[in-house]
Tab-separated table of C-alpha atoms in Angstrom:
chain	number	residue	atom	x	y	z
C	1	MET	CA	-222.321	-180.694	-127.167
C	2	LEU	CA	-222.499	-176.852	-126.384
C	3	HIS	CA	-225.390	-175.359	-128.580
C	4	THR	CA	-228.366	-177.682	-129.355
C	5	ASP	CA	-231.297	-174.755	-130.209
C	6	LEU	CA	-230.812	-175.450	-134.258
C	7	ASP	CA	-234.190	-174.682	-135.901
C	8	GLN	CA	-233.567	-177.387	-139.064
C	9	ASN	CA	-236.251	-175.596	-140.700
C	10	SER	CA	-235.869	-172.097	-140.097
C	11	THR	CA	-235.732	-169.913	-143.423
C	12	LYS	CA	-234.985	-166.923	-140.740
C	13	PRO	CA	-231.513	-165.835	-141.958
C	14	LEU	CA	-228.642	-165.357	-139.054
C	15	PRO	CA	-226.732	-162.153	-139.075
C	16	VAL	CA	-223.437	-164.545	-139.187
C	17	VAL	CA	-222.419	-168.226	-139.693
C	18	ILE	CA	-218.820	-169.144	-139.039
C	19	ILE	CA	-217.710	-172.320	-140.162
C	20	GLY	CA	-214.969	-173.748	-137.877
C	21	ASN	CA	-214.498	-173.517	-134.242
C	22	GLY	CA	-210.725	-173.402	-134.112
C	23	PRO	CA	-208.889	-170.113	-132.212
C	24	SER	CA	-209.994	-167.772	-135.307
C	25	GLY	CA	-213.788	-168.803	-134.825
C	26	ILE	CA	-213.352	-168.481	-131.343
C	27	CYS	CA	-211.850	-165.114	-131.900
C	28	LEU	CA	-214.100	-163.681	-133.955
C	29	SER	CA	-217.093	-165.028	-131.738
C	30	TYR	CA	-215.648	-162.948	-128.962
C	31	LEU	CA	-215.757	-159.534	-130.750
C	32	LEU	CA	-219.132	-160.468	-132.096
C	33	SER	CA	-220.405	-161.219	-128.070
C	34	GLY	CA	-219.956	-157.083	-127.895
C	35	TYR	CA	-216.602	-157.294	-126.207
C	36	THR	CA	-214.428	-154.270	-127.230
C	37	PRO	CA	-210.835	-153.079	-127.521
C	38	TYR	CA	-209.921	-149.588	-126.101
C	39	VAL	CA	-206.713	-148.454	-126.273
C	40	ARG	CA	-205.807	-148.232	-122.023
C	41	ARG	CA	-206.050	-144.776	-120.724
C	42	GLY	CA	-201.974	-143.962	-119.974
C	43	SER	CA	-200.512	-146.295	-121.982
C	44	VAL	CA	-197.610	-145.581	-124.318
C	45	HIS	CA	-196.730	-148.064	-126.888
C	46	PRO	CA	-193.081	-148.426	-127.994
C	47	ASN	CA	-194.113	-147.610	-132.052
C	48	PRO	CA	-194.309	-143.615	-131.468
C	49	ILE	CA	-195.919	-143.409	-134.928
C	50	LEU	CA	-198.486	-145.930	-133.650
C	51	GLN	CA	-198.834	-143.963	-130.475
C	52	ARG	CA	-199.373	-140.775	-131.931
C	53	LYS	CA	-202.398	-142.064	-134.102
C	54	LEU	CA	-203.734	-143.985	-131.282
C	55	GLU	CA	-204.088	-140.729	-129.290
C	56	GLU	CA	-205.825	-139.025	-132.077
C	57	THR	CA	-208.819	-140.392	-130.794
C	58	PRO	CA	-208.524	-142.456	-127.923
C	59	GLU	CA	-212.609	-142.670	-127.111
C	60	LEU	CA	-213.458	-145.045	-129.784
C	61	SER	CA	-212.885	-148.339	-130.123
C	62	ILE	CA	-210.344	-150.247	-132.163
C	63	LEU	CA	-213.202	-151.959	-134.284
C	64	ASP	CA	-214.672	-148.344	-135.113
C	65	GLN	CA	-211.339	-146.774	-136.312
C	66	ASP	CA	-209.477	-146.882	-139.614
C	67	MET	CA	-207.637	-150.117	-139.341
C	68	GLU	CA	-205.849	-149.247	-143.041
C	69	TYR	CA	-204.791	-145.909	-141.232
C	70	LEU	CA	-203.922	-147.283	-138.086
C	71	SER	CA	-201.955	-150.120	-139.842
C	72	GLU	CA	-199.989	-148.352	-142.623
C	73	GLY	CA	-196.055	-148.774	-141.908
C	74	LEU	CA	-196.133	-151.547	-139.408
C	75	GLU	CA	-193.162	-154.218	-140.071
C	76	GLY	CA	-193.493	-157.948	-138.739
C	77	ARG	CA	-193.557	-161.358	-139.751
C	78	SER	CA	-196.856	-161.044	-141.702
C	79	SER	CA	-197.927	-159.884	-144.798
C	80	SER	CA	-201.458	-158.810	-143.224
C	81	PRO	CA	-201.372	-155.347	-142.172
C	82	VAL	CA	-204.280	-156.099	-139.668
C	83	ALA	CA	-202.828	-158.862	-138.586
C	84	LEU	CA	-199.962	-157.241	-137.328
C	85	LEU	CA	-201.659	-154.357	-135.716
C	86	PHE	CA	-203.851	-156.215	-133.683
C	87	ASP	CA	-200.213	-158.265	-132.881
C	88	ALA	CA	-198.978	-154.855	-132.093
C	89	LEU	CA	-201.750	-154.050	-129.861
C	90	LEU	CA	-202.025	-157.259	-128.180
C	91	ARG	CA	-198.073	-157.648	-127.595
C	92	PRO	CA	-196.300	-154.570	-128.145
C	93	ASP	CA	-192.642	-155.633	-128.769
C	94	THR	CA	-192.361	-159.174	-128.388
C	95	ASP	CA	-190.824	-159.635	-131.698
C	96	PHE	CA	-187.818	-158.090	-130.259
C	97	GLY	CA	-188.023	-160.202	-126.467
C	98	GLY	CA	-189.877	-157.735	-124.589
C	99	THR	CA	-192.743	-158.395	-122.437
C	100	ALA	CA	-194.807	-155.059	-122.627
C	101	ASP	CA	-198.555	-155.358	-121.387
C	102	SER	CA	-201.126	-154.814	-124.234
C	103	VAL	CA	-202.052	-151.311	-124.598
C	104	LEU	CA	-205.647	-152.795	-124.954
C	105	THR	CA	-208.710	-153.063	-122.128
C	106	TRP	CA	-211.912	-154.650	-123.184
C	107	TRP	CA	-215.542	-153.169	-122.411
C	108	HIS	CA	-218.477	-155.281	-122.943
C	109	HIS	CA	-221.070	-153.940	-124.706
C	110	PRO	CA	-224.048	-156.331	-124.879
C	111	ASP	CA	-226.046	-153.684	-127.206
C	112	ARG	CA	-223.242	-153.838	-130.066
C	113	ALA	CA	-223.143	-158.334	-130.336
C	114	VAL	CA	-223.972	-159.382	-133.323
C	115	PRO	CA	-225.989	-162.651	-133.219
C	116	HIS	CA	-223.567	-165.496	-134.827
C	117	LEU	CA	-223.728	-169.278	-134.819
C	118	VAL	CA	-220.423	-171.078	-134.918
C	119	LEU	CA	-220.137	-174.555	-136.622
C	120	GLY	CA	-217.422	-177.036	-135.511
C	121	LYS	CA	-216.599	-180.625	-135.917
C	122	ASN	CA	-215.523	-181.328	-132.310
C	123	LEU	CA	-215.567	-179.150	-128.921
C	124	PRO	CA	-213.750	-175.361	-129.654
C	125	GLY	CA	-210.575	-175.642	-130.631
C	126	GLY	CA	-210.648	-177.254	-134.162
C	127	ALA	CA	-207.284	-179.007	-135.779
C	128	TRP	CA	-205.241	-178.883	-132.406
C	129	HIS	CA	-207.866	-182.172	-131.193
C	130	SER	CA	-206.021	-183.984	-133.769
C	131	ILE	CA	-202.703	-183.045	-132.375
C	132	GLU	CA	-200.901	-185.429	-130.382
C	133	GLY	CA	-201.318	-183.892	-126.511
C	134	SER	CA	-197.858	-184.161	-125.473
C	135	MET	CA	-196.124	-182.076	-128.808
C	136	PHE	CA	-194.740	-178.973	-128.142
C	137	THR	CA	-196.137	-175.886	-130.266
C	138	LEU	CA	-193.948	-174.329	-132.352
C	139	SER	CA	-194.638	-171.004	-131.286
C	140	GLN	CA	-193.474	-169.217	-128.114
C	141	GLY	CA	-196.533	-170.139	-125.216
C	142	ASP	CA	-197.592	-166.636	-124.900
C	143	TRP	CA	-198.348	-166.488	-128.939
C	144	MET	CA	-201.411	-168.767	-128.380
C	145	GLY	CA	-203.185	-166.913	-126.408
C	146	LEU	CA	-206.449	-164.974	-127.408
C	147	PRO	CA	-207.800	-161.587	-126.532
C	148	ASP	CA	-208.344	-160.326	-122.581
C	149	LEU	CA	-207.051	-163.905	-121.239
C	150	GLN	CA	-203.486	-164.726	-121.285
C	151	PHE	CA	-202.508	-167.752	-121.810
C	152	GLN	CA	-199.190	-167.865	-119.560
C	153	ASP	CA	-202.096	-166.694	-116.695
C	154	TRP	CA	-204.070	-169.759	-117.029
C	155	MET	CA	-201.100	-171.753	-117.346
C	156	SER	CA	-199.870	-170.699	-113.985
C	157	ARG	CA	-203.497	-170.859	-112.221
C	158	LYS	CA	-203.280	-174.582	-113.500
C	159	LYS	CA	-199.585	-174.809	-112.026
C	160	ARG	CA	-198.597	-175.858	-115.279
C	161	GLY	CA	-195.161	-174.774	-116.469
C	162	PHE	CA	-193.539	-174.264	-120.013
C	163	ARG	CA	-190.831	-175.624	-121.875
C	164	ASN	CA	-188.841	-173.075	-123.724
C	165	ASN	CA	-191.404	-171.202	-123.738
C	166	ARG	CA	-193.957	-174.027	-125.183
C	167	ALA	CA	-196.473	-175.231	-124.734
C	168	THR	CA	-198.501	-178.785	-124.956
C	169	ALA	CA	-201.123	-178.986	-127.611
C	170	GLY	CA	-202.953	-180.586	-124.904
C	171	ASP	CA	-202.574	-177.298	-122.871
C	172	ILE	CA	-203.800	-175.302	-125.903
C	173	VAL	CA	-206.983	-177.217	-126.352
C	174	GLN	CA	-207.778	-177.119	-122.850
C	175	TYR	CA	-207.293	-173.210	-122.885
C	176	TYR	CA	-209.450	-172.665	-125.728
C	177	GLN	CA	-212.321	-174.689	-124.326
C	178	TYR	CA	-211.671	-172.746	-121.314
C	179	TYR	CA	-211.647	-170.036	-122.629
C	180	VAL	CA	-215.351	-170.387	-124.536
C	181	ALA	CA	-216.856	-171.313	-120.934
C	182	LYS	CA	-215.210	-168.122	-118.989
C	183	LYS	CA	-216.109	-165.785	-121.744
C	184	GLY	CA	-219.751	-166.946	-121.888
C	185	LEU	CA	-219.607	-167.745	-125.331
C	186	LYS	CA	-221.371	-171.275	-125.071
C	187	LYS	CA	-224.251	-170.631	-126.557
C	188	ASN	CA	-222.689	-169.540	-130.236
C	189	PHE	CA	-221.259	-172.767	-130.267
C	190	LEU	CA	-222.810	-175.913	-132.143
C	191	CYS	CA	-220.597	-178.823	-132.042
C	192	GLY	CA	-220.695	-182.110	-133.736
C	193	THR	CA	-221.139	-180.646	-137.344
C	194	VAL	CA	-220.225	-181.682	-140.549
C	195	VAL	CA	-221.016	-178.389	-142.997
C	196	THR	CA	-221.878	-180.148	-146.758
C	197	SER	CA	-222.780	-177.216	-148.798
C	198	VAL	CA	-222.435	-173.730	-148.660
C	199	LYS	CA	-224.504	-171.919	-151.521
C	200	SER	CA	-225.243	-168.371	-152.418
C	201	LEU	CA	-228.527	-167.533	-153.049
C	202	GLY	CA	-227.545	-165.170	-155.820
C	203	VAL	CA	-229.090	-161.616	-154.428
C	204	ASP	CA	-226.286	-159.926	-155.320
C	205	ALA	CA	-223.371	-161.874	-156.254
C	206	ASP	CA	-220.646	-159.888	-158.302
C	207	TYR	CA	-217.603	-161.994	-159.217
C	208	SER	CA	-214.279	-160.211	-160.656
C	209	ASN	CA	-213.414	-160.445	-164.121
C	210	GLN	CA	-210.155	-161.725	-163.874
C	211	CYS	CA	-211.428	-165.639	-163.725
C	212	SER	CA	-213.452	-167.227	-166.347
C	213	ARG	CA	-216.700	-168.414	-164.795
C	214	ASP	CA	-220.075	-170.085	-166.171
C	215	GLU	CA	-222.374	-167.165	-167.350
C	216	VAL	CA	-224.653	-168.728	-164.152
C	217	SER	CA	-222.353	-168.503	-160.928
C	218	ARG	CA	-221.900	-171.445	-159.593
C	219	TRP	CA	-223.081	-170.249	-156.514
C	220	ASP	CA	-226.481	-169.581	-157.543
C	221	LEU	CA	-229.635	-171.061	-156.425
C	222	PRO	CA	-233.184	-170.936	-157.657
C	223	GLU	CA	-234.743	-168.867	-155.052
C	224	LYS	CA	-234.182	-167.342	-151.729
C	225	PRO	CA	-236.719	-168.066	-148.675
C	226	GLN	CA	-239.532	-165.882	-149.078
C	227	ASP	CA	-239.913	-164.340	-145.585
C	228	ASP	CA	-236.356	-162.963	-146.457
C	229	SER	CA	-237.889	-159.245	-145.982
C	230	LYS	CA	-235.046	-157.089	-146.113
C	231	ASP	CA	-232.406	-157.184	-148.932
C	232	THR	CA	-229.272	-157.295	-146.906
C	233	GLY	CA	-227.022	-157.861	-150.529
C	234	SER	CA	-225.813	-161.787	-149.725
C	235	LEU	CA	-227.980	-164.287	-148.541
C	236	PHE	CA	-226.462	-168.069	-148.036
C	237	GLN	CA	-227.740	-171.503	-147.550
C	238	ILE	CA	-225.886	-173.672	-145.183
C	239	ASP	CA	-226.445	-177.267	-144.983
C	240	GLY	CA	-225.007	-180.067	-142.966
C	241	PHE	CA	-225.451	-182.654	-140.364
C	242	VAL	CA	-225.497	-182.382	-136.695
C	243	THR	CA	-224.471	-185.332	-134.403
C	244	THR	CA	-226.334	-185.444	-130.828
C	245	LEU	CA	-227.491	-188.004	-128.104
C	246	SER	CA	-230.394	-188.812	-130.199
C	247	GLY	CA	-227.909	-189.518	-133.440
C	248	THR	CA	-227.307	-187.548	-136.637
C	249	GLN	CA	-230.082	-185.443	-138.339
C	250	PRO	CA	-229.272	-182.493	-141.192
C	251	PHE	CA	-229.455	-178.919	-140.905
C	252	SER	CA	-230.054	-176.005	-143.037
C	253	VAL	CA	-229.569	-172.512	-142.098
C	254	TYR	CA	-229.931	-169.384	-143.606
C	255	ALA	CA	-227.251	-166.296	-142.974
C	256	GLU	CA	-226.293	-162.766	-144.236
C	257	ASN	CA	-222.473	-163.495	-144.069
C	258	VAL	CA	-221.159	-166.417	-144.119
C	259	VAL	CA	-217.133	-166.770	-142.266
C	260	LEU	CA	-215.209	-169.825	-143.387
C	261	ALA	CA	-212.440	-170.435	-140.901
C	262	THR	CA	-212.136	-174.225	-141.638
C	263	GLY	CA	-208.311	-174.148	-141.333
C	264	THR	CA	-205.936	-176.124	-143.830
C	265	TYR	CA	-205.483	-179.479	-141.770
C	266	ASP	CA	-208.269	-181.737	-143.154
C	267	SER	CA	-206.939	-183.038	-146.286
C	268	PRO	CA	-203.194	-184.556	-146.385
C	269	SER	CA	-200.860	-183.821	-149.278
C	270	TRP	CA	-200.471	-186.901	-151.535
C	271	LEU	CA	-197.038	-187.720	-153.367
C	272	GLY	CA	-198.909	-189.282	-156.568
C	273	ILE	CA	-197.410	-192.056	-157.147
C	274	GLN	CA	-198.110	-195.933	-157.325
C	275	GLY	CA	-199.175	-198.042	-154.422
C	276	GLU	CA	-199.605	-194.814	-152.482
C	277	ASP	CA	-203.248	-196.133	-151.488
C	278	LEU	CA	-201.725	-199.601	-150.546
C	279	PRO	CA	-202.869	-200.109	-146.229
C	280	PHE	CA	-199.610	-199.621	-144.802
C	281	VAL	CA	-199.420	-196.431	-146.453
C	282	HIS	CA	-200.110	-193.253	-144.059
C	283	HIS	CA	-200.679	-189.753	-144.566
C	284	LYS	CA	-201.227	-188.417	-141.054
C	285	LEU	CA	-199.304	-188.742	-137.656
C	286	SER	CA	-201.857	-189.835	-135.490
C	287	ALA	CA	-201.311	-193.293	-137.768
C	288	LEU	CA	-197.992	-194.110	-136.345
C	289	GLU	CA	-199.474	-193.241	-133.010
C	290	ASP	CA	-202.217	-196.053	-133.248
C	291	ALA	CA	-199.700	-198.523	-134.814
C	292	VAL	CA	-197.019	-198.107	-131.949
C	293	ARG	CA	-200.436	-198.274	-129.572
C	294	THR	CA	-201.707	-201.656	-131.117
C	295	LYS	CA	-198.057	-203.179	-131.259
C	296	GLU	CA	-198.957	-203.453	-135.167
C	297	ILE	CA	-195.134	-202.411	-135.071
C	298	GLY	CA	-191.947	-202.762	-132.427
C	299	THR	CA	-188.339	-202.517	-132.372
C	300	MET	CA	-187.954	-206.078	-134.034
C	301	SER	CA	-189.940	-204.121	-137.012
C	302	ASP	CA	-188.875	-203.489	-140.469
C	303	PRO	CA	-188.017	-199.525	-140.440
C	304	VAL	CA	-190.436	-197.430	-140.643
C	305	LEU	CA	-190.649	-194.850	-143.688
C	306	ILE	CA	-191.031	-191.024	-143.058
C	307	VAL	CA	-191.499	-188.917	-145.833
C	308	GLY	CA	-191.074	-185.380	-145.319
C	309	ALA	CA	-188.821	-182.226	-144.132
C	310	GLY	CA	-191.003	-180.411	-142.325
C	311	LEU	CA	-192.396	-180.229	-138.659
C	312	THR	CA	-194.883	-182.985	-138.624
C	313	ALA	CA	-191.795	-185.223	-140.205
C	314	ALA	CA	-190.001	-184.331	-137.469
C	315	ASP	CA	-192.376	-184.890	-134.667
C	316	ALA	CA	-193.022	-188.762	-136.292
C	317	ILE	CA	-189.030	-189.064	-135.851
C	318	LEU	CA	-188.758	-188.155	-132.696
C	319	PHE	CA	-191.976	-190.370	-131.780
C	320	ALA	CA	-190.726	-192.938	-133.490
C	321	ARG	CA	-186.902	-193.205	-131.770
C	322	HIS	CA	-189.074	-192.806	-128.183
C	323	CYS	CA	-190.434	-196.056	-129.174
C	324	ASN	CA	-187.189	-197.279	-130.173
C	325	ILE	CA	-188.463	-198.304	-133.974
C	326	PRO	CA	-185.748	-198.035	-136.560
C	327	VAL	CA	-186.551	-195.180	-139.264
C	328	ILE	CA	-185.751	-194.365	-143.082
C	329	HIS	CA	-186.059	-190.382	-143.355
C	330	ALA	CA	-187.018	-189.179	-147.151
C	331	PHE	CA	-186.978	-185.753	-148.123
C	332	ARG	CA	-186.340	-183.722	-151.386
C	333	ARG	CA	-184.565	-180.746	-150.077
C	334	SER	CA	-181.114	-180.454	-149.078
C	335	VAL	CA	-179.933	-180.541	-145.501
C	336	ASN	CA	-178.306	-177.330	-145.888
C	337	ASP	CA	-181.722	-175.451	-147.771
C	338	PRO	CA	-182.292	-171.908	-146.485
C	339	ALA	CA	-186.037	-172.909	-146.868
C	340	LEU	CA	-185.549	-175.906	-144.879
C	341	ILE	CA	-187.556	-174.857	-141.508
C	342	PHE	CA	-185.017	-176.452	-138.978
C	343	ASN	CA	-182.654	-173.879	-141.181
C	344	GLN	CA	-185.055	-170.988	-139.870
C	345	LEU	CA	-185.376	-171.818	-135.967
C	346	PRO	CA	-183.124	-170.704	-133.082
C	347	LYS	CA	-181.594	-173.909	-131.364
C	348	THR	CA	-181.935	-173.026	-128.109
C	349	MET	CA	-185.471	-172.447	-128.514
C	350	TYR	CA	-186.097	-175.773	-130.175
C	351	PRO	CA	-183.241	-178.169	-129.290
C	352	GLU	CA	-185.631	-181.387	-129.872
C	353	TYR	CA	-185.777	-180.232	-133.598
C	354	HIS	CA	-182.071	-178.878	-134.040
C	355	LYS	CA	-181.575	-182.935	-132.889
C	356	VAL	CA	-183.391	-184.199	-135.963
C	357	HIS	CA	-181.766	-181.617	-138.368
C	358	GLN	CA	-178.143	-182.827	-136.558
C	359	MET	CA	-179.034	-186.476	-137.444
C	360	MET	CA	-180.024	-185.703	-140.982
C	361	LYS	CA	-176.985	-183.730	-141.306
C	362	GLU	CA	-174.635	-186.340	-139.979
C	363	GLU	CA	-175.683	-189.211	-141.092
C	364	VAL	CA	-175.465	-187.893	-144.553
C	365	ALA	CA	-171.538	-186.561	-143.519
C	366	SER	CA	-170.489	-190.027	-141.890
C	367	GLY	CA	-172.917	-192.479	-143.837
C	368	PRO	CA	-174.586	-195.018	-141.911
C	369	GLY	CA	-174.438	-196.378	-138.556
C	370	LEU	CA	-173.883	-192.915	-136.080
C	371	TYR	CA	-177.030	-192.705	-135.372
C	372	GLU	CA	-178.619	-196.251	-134.692
C	373	SER	CA	-181.687	-197.215	-136.320
C	374	TYR	CA	-181.900	-194.086	-138.231
C	375	VAL	CA	-181.473	-193.669	-142.065
C	376	SER	CA	-181.338	-190.244	-143.744
C	377	LEU	CA	-181.941	-189.886	-147.353
C	378	PRO	CA	-181.670	-186.471	-148.299
C	379	GLU	CA	-182.655	-185.064	-152.450
C	380	HIS	CA	-184.282	-188.315	-152.236
C	381	HIS	CA	-187.567	-188.710	-154.367
C	382	ILE	CA	-190.099	-191.968	-153.876
C	383	VAL	CA	-190.557	-193.952	-156.986
C	384	SER	CA	-193.045	-196.839	-155.928
C	385	PHE	CA	-194.504	-198.752	-153.048
C	386	THR	CA	-195.286	-202.285	-153.856
C	387	GLU	CA	-197.506	-204.634	-152.052
C	388	ASP	CA	-194.706	-206.744	-150.332
C	389	ARG	CA	-193.579	-203.097	-148.587
C	390	LYS	CA	-190.974	-202.734	-150.561
C	391	CYS	CA	-190.495	-199.134	-151.589
C	392	PHE	CA	-188.255	-197.964	-154.247
C	393	PHE	CA	-186.124	-194.786	-154.143
C	394	GLN	CA	-184.624	-192.498	-156.285
C	395	ASP	CA	-181.364	-189.870	-155.620
C	396	LYS	CA	-180.771	-186.869	-157.323
C	397	SER	CA	-178.467	-188.791	-159.867
C	398	GLY	CA	-180.884	-190.917	-161.138
C	399	ARG	CA	-179.906	-194.350	-159.079
C	400	GLN	CA	-182.383	-195.968	-157.595
C	401	LYS	CA	-182.511	-197.832	-154.505
C	402	VAL	CA	-185.242	-200.185	-152.698
C	403	TYR	CA	-185.930	-200.816	-148.807
C	404	ASN	CA	-187.896	-203.480	-146.941
C	405	ILE	CA	-190.515	-201.175	-145.066
C	406	SER	CA	-193.206	-201.993	-142.356
C	407	MET	CA	-195.311	-198.905	-142.648
C	408	ALA	CA	-195.266	-195.372	-144.490
C	409	PHE	CA	-196.168	-192.166	-143.701
C	410	VAL	CA	-196.178	-189.170	-146.089
C	411	LEU	CA	-195.967	-186.374	-144.174
C	412	ILE	CA	-195.822	-183.582	-146.634
C	413	GLY	CA	-197.863	-180.791	-145.621
C	414	SER	CA	-201.876	-180.871	-145.747
C	415	ASN	CA	-204.768	-178.745	-147.968
C	416	PRO	CA	-207.714	-177.319	-146.376
C	417	ASN	CA	-211.085	-179.011	-147.264
C	418	LEU	CA	-213.335	-176.808	-149.118
C	419	SER	CA	-215.832	-179.721	-150.594
C	420	TYR	CA	-218.607	-177.682	-149.224
C	421	LEU	CA	-217.671	-174.789	-151.447
C	422	PRO	CA	-218.856	-174.938	-155.212
C	423	ASN	CA	-215.699	-175.899	-157.046
C	424	ASN	CA	-213.979	-176.529	-154.029
C	425	GLY	CA	-213.498	-173.279	-153.452
C	426	MET	CA	-211.251	-172.199	-156.590
C	427	ASP	CA	-213.342	-169.723	-157.751
C	428	LEU	CA	-212.441	-167.531	-154.370
C	429	ALA	CA	-208.901	-168.174	-154.457
C	430	VAL	CA	-205.805	-165.703	-155.789
C	431	ASP	CA	-205.464	-168.112	-158.576
C	432	CYS	CA	-208.370	-169.548	-159.811
C	433	GLU	CA	-206.845	-172.279	-161.927
C	434	GLN	CA	-205.693	-173.774	-158.761
C	435	PRO	CA	-206.826	-175.100	-155.480
C	436	VAL	CA	-206.947	-173.281	-152.322
C	437	SER	CA	-203.696	-173.722	-150.480
C	438	SER	CA	-202.693	-171.032	-147.671
C	439	LYS	CA	-199.412	-170.900	-148.265
C	440	ARG	CA	-199.591	-170.854	-151.985
C	441	ASN	CA	-202.945	-169.554	-152.918
C	442	PRO	CA	-205.277	-168.395	-150.393
C	443	ILE	CA	-208.916	-167.404	-150.984
C	444	ASP	CA	-208.423	-163.661	-151.828
C	445	VAL	CA	-209.571	-161.263	-149.497
C	446	ASP	CA	-209.911	-157.209	-149.234
C	447	PRO	CA	-206.937	-156.992	-146.634
C	448	PHE	CA	-208.681	-154.528	-144.080
C	449	THR	CA	-212.065	-156.717	-143.989
C	450	TYR	CA	-210.896	-159.828	-144.923
C	451	GLU	CA	-214.244	-160.048	-147.623
C	452	SER	CA	-213.664	-161.821	-150.332
C	453	VAL	CA	-213.551	-159.696	-153.408
C	454	HIS	CA	-215.545	-162.473	-155.402
C	455	GLU	CA	-218.375	-162.685	-153.236
C	456	LYS	CA	-220.148	-160.303	-150.632
C	457	GLY	CA	-220.730	-161.680	-147.712
C	458	LEU	CA	-218.285	-164.049	-147.945
C	459	TYR	CA	-215.276	-164.109	-145.567
C	460	ALA	CA	-212.114	-165.721	-144.951
C	461	MET	CA	-209.929	-166.089	-141.838
C	462	GLY	CA	-207.044	-167.808	-140.598
C	463	PRO	CA	-204.750	-169.911	-142.722
C	464	LEU	CA	-207.378	-169.885	-145.269
C	465	ALA	CA	-206.648	-166.076	-145.815
C	466	GLY	CA	-203.096	-167.054	-145.884
C	467	ASP	CA	-202.684	-166.600	-141.389
C	468	ASN	CA	-200.909	-169.725	-140.399
C	469	PHE	CA	-200.212	-168.228	-137.017
C	470	VAL	CA	-202.596	-168.214	-133.715
C	471	ARG	CA	-201.198	-164.993	-132.827
C	472	PHE	CA	-202.073	-163.254	-136.343
C	473	VAL	CA	-205.057	-164.694	-137.272
C	474	GLN	CA	-207.087	-162.654	-134.283
C	475	GLY	CA	-206.326	-159.287	-136.806
C	476	GLY	CA	-208.580	-161.448	-139.560
C	477	ALA	CA	-211.421	-161.209	-136.775
C	478	LEU	CA	-210.889	-157.736	-135.848
C	479	ALA	CA	-211.144	-157.181	-139.096
C	480	ILE	CA	-214.207	-159.193	-140.133
C	481	ALA	CA	-215.735	-157.717	-136.900
C	482	SER	CA	-215.021	-154.558	-137.638
C	483	SER	CA	-216.664	-154.579	-141.046
C	484	LEU	CA	-219.910	-157.091	-139.609
C	485	LEU	CA	-220.391	-154.048	-136.869
C	486	LYS	CA	-220.968	-151.582	-140.076
C	487	LYS	CA	-223.184	-153.609	-141.818
C	488	ALA	CA	-225.033	-154.246	-138.761
C	489	ASN	CA	-225.815	-150.545	-137.700
C	490	LYS	CA	-224.053	-151.283	-134.737
C	491	ASN	CA	-222.954	-147.501	-134.516
C	492	PRO	CA	-220.058	-146.798	-131.429
C	493	PRO	CA	-221.233	-146.280	-127.726
């Protein structure tokens, strides 16, 4: 536990509650704790247009400037203008292989801190705790860092090195926990919590007319706390359970603003086919690691089936082959499909994923036997699983095949678990008729504040808002912190 001072019966609202303690929540907590970015005196940004804008008000912190103006015209690997802005300030020319220092300097103004609480299931780090510690990150190591504490510097102090400029998930988790401690943020974090409900008390709920909604908002509760003396325009009740050394107990807190930062890894996607709920069919990579550790499968077992053509499926293949476990690999796409992630990764930086892609292609080209104990089935659909551990497939021509398997691992992506929101958060999405999805249907937010366009006082960041990489989730934190500081009348120093 990092924070135990939670009065379950208090009805005095907090200014901000952040749900999720991964890199998104950690970065926002830092910015809400009075840490303020300014343009470093004498720094020159390699983008001349941005440099001219920064020179106009050098005495004003970035949090207090016009995000829309500063970010206008920036281009990069994110569709979020504020994410591109903050990334450009922190890592000025990283996409071009440059190593220019950040143009920012950080000052601590305790009087500008906004009281807040960060709720998380585990210790700080979020979903990184569920990733096997030796797995390497997709992003470059220096893109995993948070403001004012470079990940590379922390790695050097730990006497750890990068492999192809990439770090392990275990290093990332340790770094995030160190960051929370080093920056004095522990007091804001309550770990061991499961949020079961977030409800608007209906003070000023405002839904867009884009979606058909019930006459009475699903968010509304009959009444708000009687001692809520000031009308802030929004008020939320957050309910859940917290587990401490003394046991598990319910909690209920009120907040004027709620930030959703729970990521997208809680609920694995299913194929939706017959037999998928059988006990030998799994949807998480960790289940494969557990089966190997408990000797449920081994070198003499029937093959494991791995379904999917993303990086998690590739990690599973690499792990199984490292343990000499035979693999059948089935996926819907063609090996040459440009949308396949392997066709977008530089070979020199990602040799292990290139190896998997090579196996997928050469197995198809040369037929079975080129790679021992590996069978590739591109452009195949899984039809069903049976209780006697058979799997039925169908290829693109409609022909069916059947294989005996020991276990199956369906690794085709994941969806956020927003069961704590009314209607699973669908009313907040861009398309309110479809489930929230980080890639296809994120929560609909204002691009310069990250506040929901449907519910005042509710914010979303990270994958829930469509930002899927650590280097870009920090822009959401910048936008939200700027918005909340304005609400709290925390004037520039």
